[in-house]
Amino acid sequence: MSRLHLFAVPLALALGLLAVAALAGAERQERFFPLLGFGFGPPPRAVPNTPCFTTNNLNGTCSSRRNCAGVTGGVPAGDCARGLGVCCVVSLSCGTTSSANFTYFTNPGYPGTYPGGGRCTITINKCAGVDQLRLDFLDLTLAQPDANGVCRSDFLSITGASFAYPRICGVNAGNHMYVDFPAGTNSVVLSVDTDSTVRFARVWNIRITQIEATNPSHAPPGCLQYYQDTTGSVTSFNYGTTAATTMGATPIGTREIANLDYMACVRPAAGYCSIEWSQLADDPYSFTVSGDTSVLDATTLGTAFAALSGITAATATQAAMLACDGDYVIIPSAIQNQVYTVGDRFCGNGFVTTTSVTKPFWLGVHTNNTESGFPPTILPDIANRGFSLTYRQLPCPIF
């Protein structure tokens, strides 16, 4: 064997050992250095702080598991960002504060019921760029109002907002409300007051969403509710097909909540020029906002005969019987049967399909503080349910 061969064999052996060592080192580097965040491996990728959804349709914020653990009420509920982070869902109850994009405010022991007693509050601190909250009542069942529709035993209230928001009570699952932050204010307080002397199984789960001014879901000024589909339904707070009997009132109390004055708005879709409002065809109680609902039979309830509007009458007695002065809804520039109506107020125990061309589309709701009627001897309000009206946007005509 030549000297060249004698030298080549150990050299090849040494080079082979160096290659194996290099591969092992690279494997160790790939395994360990990225986890430590230094060395020659790639740095860990940041988890985007974006909205996410869990498999059971809860809203959360995508974050690292460590950051989620540091958020009060934060619970990891599935992966997000392709497994880089967790969908952090924030669920809180009484006496808490949250600045999360999404917060679920629940009664103590939820999903179990709550017997009541005292005040349960949550403070929401707004995030950067936010000037509005949307409250979705996933669950909200409190004691019914008294015979005049006043929420006395139980009620949800809001303080620190841009104007006086209504107190609501009763059954409101599926409804919603927008709340504006006043300029220079960073927090809003939601309170649920319950009376322990009234035996009732309360339950609530309110999803609180922070909304930026640039968000497409941002409600226009003055809109307590905001609907964004071309078709849907608008339901008054505590609407139901049965009379309110929880308080044991005589005469039968109203479900319709007193002292309301707000607008439910609908975002006009591109290519749609008007909106049509209708009573539910299969629910004769779906528009029972004034008068004595309990005395009407099936042949009258929910028909045009029981529908009233704010028309001008010749005498004071006729005006009291016909005009909508106490509890009513407002539809601007109202058209019925292709003719503009004399007024824009509608009440009574029936509703005629009505169209409006005023944009943005909106429905006004007004209730007073008594059910005794105007004057008290004429048309007292008894056993009113409120309303549930469907809407559909109508396409612009093609010429």
XYZ file of C-alpha atoms in Angstrom:
399
model
C 0.000 0.000 0.000
C 1.354 3.356 -0.984
C 1.928 6.210 1.424
C -0.894 8.068 -0.268
C -3.369 5.328 0.609
C -2.055 5.103 4.151
C -2.680 8.820 4.576
C -6.106 8.872 2.827
C -7.778 6.255 5.032
C -7.389 8.095 8.366
C -8.222 11.394 6.657
C -11.516 10.035 5.324
C -12.268 8.553 8.713
C -11.656 11.887 10.413
C -13.776 13.772 7.919
C -16.605 11.308 8.427
C -16.460 11.737 12.202
C -16.518 15.524 11.781
C -19.587 15.304 9.532
C -21.428 13.121 12.043
C -20.550 15.535 14.829
C -21.729 18.481 12.757
C -25.043 16.793 12.020
C -25.547 15.941 15.677
C -24.747 19.492 16.677
C -27.163 20.848 14.115
C -29.848 18.490 15.396
C -29.220 19.595 18.951
C -29.322 23.239 17.876
C -32.621 22.729 16.041
C -34.137 20.976 18.994
C -33.066 23.270 21.799
C -32.036 26.750 20.703
C -35.401 27.842 19.285
C -37.055 26.983 22.576
C -34.518 29.017 24.486
C -34.875 31.960 22.122
C -31.160 32.435 21.460
C -28.344 30.879 19.548
C -28.445 29.963 15.902
C -32.058 28.722 15.672
C -34.932 30.919 14.382
C -36.570 33.113 17.074
C -40.040 32.125 18.307
C -42.821 33.650 16.209
C -45.076 36.197 17.931
C -48.716 35.252 18.466
C -51.022 37.735 16.699
C -53.386 39.508 19.073
C -56.473 38.989 16.888
C -60.085 37.878 17.468
C -60.688 34.134 17.433
C -63.572 31.696 17.822
C -63.748 28.497 19.815
C -65.355 25.271 18.640
C -68.442 26.092 20.754
C -68.779 29.556 19.132
C -67.331 31.654 21.936
C -65.409 34.821 21.089
C -61.882 35.238 22.364
C -58.521 36.822 21.626
C -55.593 34.872 20.202
C -52.635 35.044 22.590
C -49.870 32.952 24.061
C -50.820 30.509 26.769
C -48.720 32.476 29.262
C -50.452 35.765 28.419
C -53.872 34.133 28.696
C -52.986 32.831 32.146
C -52.151 36.403 33.185
C -55.568 37.776 32.146
C -58.196 37.885 34.893
C -60.861 35.376 33.963
C -58.881 34.206 30.918
C -59.368 30.558 29.935
C -57.574 28.890 26.973
C -60.234 27.349 24.731
C -58.547 25.760 21.741
C -55.675 26.679 19.444
C -55.340 29.637 17.091
C -52.766 31.076 14.672
C -52.012 27.580 13.344
C -51.200 26.278 16.771
C -48.898 29.122 17.803
C -51.353 30.426 20.403
C -54.556 29.742 22.290
C -57.981 31.330 21.920
C -58.266 33.110 25.267
C -61.883 33.505 26.439
C -62.565 35.916 29.322
C -65.529 35.077 31.584
C -66.133 37.172 34.705
C -68.823 37.690 37.326
C -69.517 40.162 40.144
C -67.075 42.842 41.287
C -64.613 42.469 38.413
C -62.902 44.646 35.803
C -61.999 43.790 32.226
C -60.180 45.453 29.337
C -60.416 42.443 27.005
C -61.760 42.728 23.467
C -64.480 40.224 24.404
C -65.814 39.630 27.913
C -68.582 37.308 29.097
C -70.362 38.736 32.144
C -72.247 35.977 33.982
C -74.243 35.483 37.148
C -72.507 33.667 40.034
C -72.612 29.931 39.381
C -73.504 30.240 35.690
C -74.827 28.219 33.847
C -76.762 27.524 37.051
C -79.381 30.020 38.216
C -78.956 32.746 40.829
C -81.488 33.310 43.648
C -80.779 37.054 43.753
C -79.711 39.588 46.310
C -77.771 42.851 46.017
C -75.914 44.323 43.087
C -73.540 42.510 40.729
C -71.262 44.799 38.699
C -68.533 44.640 36.098
C -66.363 47.548 34.944
C -65.250 47.615 31.307
C -62.140 49.636 30.517
C -61.972 50.516 26.850
C -59.107 49.452 24.593
C -57.192 51.826 22.319
C -59.321 53.154 19.475
C -62.571 51.921 21.035
C -65.541 54.239 21.599
C -68.447 51.790 21.746
C -69.567 48.518 23.325
C -72.005 45.949 21.999
C -73.881 43.951 24.629
C -75.314 40.651 23.386
C -77.744 39.058 25.814
C -76.964 35.393 25.280
C -78.897 34.716 28.485
C -80.798 37.345 30.449
C -83.752 36.341 32.596
C -84.676 38.576 35.526
C -87.918 39.165 37.420
C -90.736 40.747 35.429
C -91.627 44.462 35.759
C -94.512 45.623 37.923
C -98.044 46.245 36.601
C -96.954 49.591 35.112
C -93.978 48.087 33.310
C -91.410 49.531 35.734
C -88.382 47.352 36.519
C -88.387 47.502 40.321
C -87.313 44.131 41.744
C -84.619 43.300 39.182
C -82.959 45.333 36.455
C -79.864 45.726 34.315
C -78.479 49.263 34.287
C -75.503 51.036 32.725
C -73.554 53.933 34.232
C -70.723 56.058 32.908
C -71.994 55.950 29.319
C -72.687 58.861 26.992
C -76.366 59.186 27.935
C -78.995 57.617 30.192
C -79.532 54.050 29.022
C -82.808 52.296 29.844
C -83.224 49.872 32.694
C -84.403 46.530 31.426
C -85.698 43.411 33.143
C -87.630 40.244 32.352
C -86.622 37.888 29.531
C -84.213 39.329 26.949
C -82.154 36.435 25.565
C -81.272 37.085 21.930
C -81.569 40.857 22.165
C -78.706 43.353 22.165
C -77.730 46.921 22.971
C -74.978 49.355 21.932
C -73.306 51.587 24.520
C -71.213 54.661 23.672
C -68.229 55.854 25.686
C -68.344 59.631 26.291
C -65.341 61.601 25.097
C -62.604 61.506 27.719
C -64.148 58.545 29.566
C -62.351 55.217 29.747
C -64.775 52.955 31.601
C -68.416 51.904 31.723
C -70.105 49.934 34.519
C -72.773 47.273 33.978
C -74.899 46.433 37.018
C -77.492 43.754 37.668
C -79.657 44.535 40.710
C -81.797 41.745 42.150
C -84.199 41.611 45.076
C -83.694 38.511 47.221
C -87.195 38.856 48.690
C -88.635 38.023 45.256
C -88.192 34.297 44.760
C -87.062 33.855 41.186
C -84.356 31.940 39.301
C -82.215 34.585 37.606
C -79.641 33.853 34.935
C -77.469 36.026 32.720
C -74.583 35.712 30.287
C -73.798 38.957 28.475
C -71.136 39.073 25.774
C -69.439 42.479 25.837
C -67.616 43.385 22.618
C -65.380 46.437 22.299
C -65.931 48.219 18.968
C -63.516 50.616 17.308
C -64.757 53.706 15.492
C -63.547 52.209 12.186
C -65.274 48.857 12.715
C -68.011 48.086 10.125
C -70.202 46.931 13.029
C -70.008 50.369 14.681
C -73.543 51.675 15.273
C -74.482 55.182 14.045
C -75.001 57.908 16.667
C -78.276 57.606 18.567
C -78.880 53.929 17.763
C -79.411 51.744 20.819
C -79.694 48.714 18.532
C -78.104 48.109 15.139
C -79.050 45.412 12.633
C -76.877 44.762 9.598
C -78.681 42.118 7.526
C -81.102 42.708 4.662
C -83.772 40.719 6.523
C -84.365 40.097 10.210
C -86.559 40.921 13.178
C -86.589 43.633 15.837
C -88.036 42.699 19.219
C -88.830 44.969 22.138
C -87.166 44.259 25.459
C -88.963 41.543 27.449
C -91.285 40.668 24.567
C -93.155 37.390 25.035
C -96.393 35.720 23.976
C -97.670 35.418 27.559
C -98.741 38.152 29.958
C -96.525 39.094 32.883
C -97.795 37.265 35.965
C -94.626 37.102 38.069
C -95.581 40.094 40.191
C -99.167 38.895 40.764
C -100.542 42.226 39.639
C -104.244 43.009 39.269
C -105.150 43.849 36.557
C -102.737 41.647 34.635
C -99.457 43.470 34.249
C -97.667 44.403 31.066
C -94.488 42.820 29.733
C -93.730 46.074 27.960
C -91.057 47.974 29.864
C -91.832 51.559 30.848
C -89.759 54.699 30.301
C -88.142 53.656 27.020
C -87.133 56.075 24.295
C -84.685 54.695 21.748
C -84.003 53.865 18.100
C -83.406 50.466 16.516
C -81.423 51.088 13.320
C -80.866 48.941 10.230
C -77.820 49.439 8.008
C -78.966 50.062 4.409
C -77.401 47.538 2.057
C -75.999 48.635 -1.298
C -78.711 48.618 -3.944
C -81.606 48.755 -1.451
C -83.734 51.897 -1.239
C -86.493 51.169 1.302
C -87.440 48.937 4.208
C -90.663 47.066 4.950
C -91.886 46.333 8.474
C -94.423 43.550 9.153
C -96.105 41.825 12.070
C -95.352 38.125 12.589
C -97.930 36.133 10.648
C -98.082 33.285 13.169
C -98.101 35.413 16.346
C -101.157 37.617 16.955
C -99.426 39.141 20.007
C -96.414 40.351 18.013
C -97.677 43.938 18.113
C -99.520 44.621 21.373
C -98.106 47.911 22.608
C -101.115 49.806 23.986
C -104.745 49.377 25.027
C -106.320 46.408 26.767
C -104.894 43.331 25.082
C -106.717 40.961 27.445
C -110.224 41.775 26.121
C -109.495 41.140 22.433
C -110.455 37.835 20.872
C -108.680 35.940 18.107
C -110.776 37.564 15.384
C -109.540 41.033 16.343
C -106.101 40.628 17.926
C -103.292 41.220 15.488
C -105.544 42.529 12.707
C -105.738 45.895 10.991
C -108.938 46.585 12.962
C -106.899 46.648 16.204
C -104.113 48.764 14.696
C -103.938 52.425 15.720
C -101.865 55.303 14.414
C -101.173 58.890 15.386
C -103.932 60.416 13.277
C -105.570 63.740 14.069
C -109.122 63.439 15.416
C -111.951 65.978 15.481
C -112.593 65.828 19.240
C -110.522 65.317 22.366
C -112.286 62.020 23.091
C -111.523 60.685 19.621
C -107.928 61.836 19.926
C -107.534 59.979 23.222
C -108.946 56.831 21.676
C -107.085 56.955 18.370
C -103.869 58.920 18.754
C -100.729 57.141 19.932
C -99.717 59.328 22.874
C -98.396 56.894 25.483
C -96.711 53.753 24.128
C -95.917 53.566 20.414
C -93.346 52.940 17.705
C -92.223 55.501 15.141
C -91.582 54.777 11.472
C -90.460 57.883 9.546
C -92.063 58.720 6.194
C -94.374 55.734 6.613
C -96.201 54.234 3.638
C -99.132 51.820 4.005
C -100.920 50.328 1.014
C -98.784 52.539 -1.255
C -100.030 55.720 0.433
C -98.137 57.933 2.887
C -99.743 57.821 6.336
C -100.918 60.974 8.102
C -98.623 60.352 11.088
C -95.551 58.306 11.904
C -96.689 56.820 15.256
C -98.200 53.338 15.495
C -99.740 51.618 18.504
C -102.648 49.405 19.531
C -102.925 45.628 19.152
C -102.287 45.157 15.464
C -99.864 46.403 12.831
C -100.359 47.104 9.143
C -97.339 46.349 6.943
C -95.452 49.634 6.600
C -92.669 50.808 4.291
C -90.173 53.619 4.846
C -87.700 55.239 2.461
C -85.887 57.324 5.080
C -82.184 56.465 5.381
C -80.582 55.279 7.504
C -83.449 52.895 8.236
C -84.732 53.111 11.799
C -87.620 52.285 14.111
C -88.312 54.479 17.135
C -89.651 53.045 20.407
C -91.351 55.116 23.098
C -93.103 54.026 26.287
C -94.300 56.243 29.127
C -94.243 55.605 32.867
C -97.822 54.428 33.400
C -100.306 51.916 32.022
C -103.426 53.779 33.158
C -104.191 55.269 29.745
C -104.689 58.765 28.325
C -106.877 59.935 30.070
C -107.022 57.193 32.732
C -110.633 56.271 31.929
C -109.907 55.611 28.252
C -107.841 52.754 26.828
C -105.852 51.618 29.871
C -102.839 49.509 28.905
C -103.383 45.965 30.180
C -101.479 42.761 29.380
C -99.403 44.319 26.608
C -96.519 42.162 25.382
C -94.593 44.696 23.335
C -93.650 43.897 19.750
C -91.679 41.632 17.462
C -91.593 42.971 13.915
C -89.849 41.502 10.907
C -88.102 43.699 8.377
C -86.819 43.276 4.857
C -84.914 45.761 2.763
C -86.391 46.335 -0.682
C -84.167 46.677 -3.771
C -84.046 49.966 -5.622
C -86.281 50.034 -8.695
C -84.626 49.505 -12.066
C -85.603 52.076 -14.679
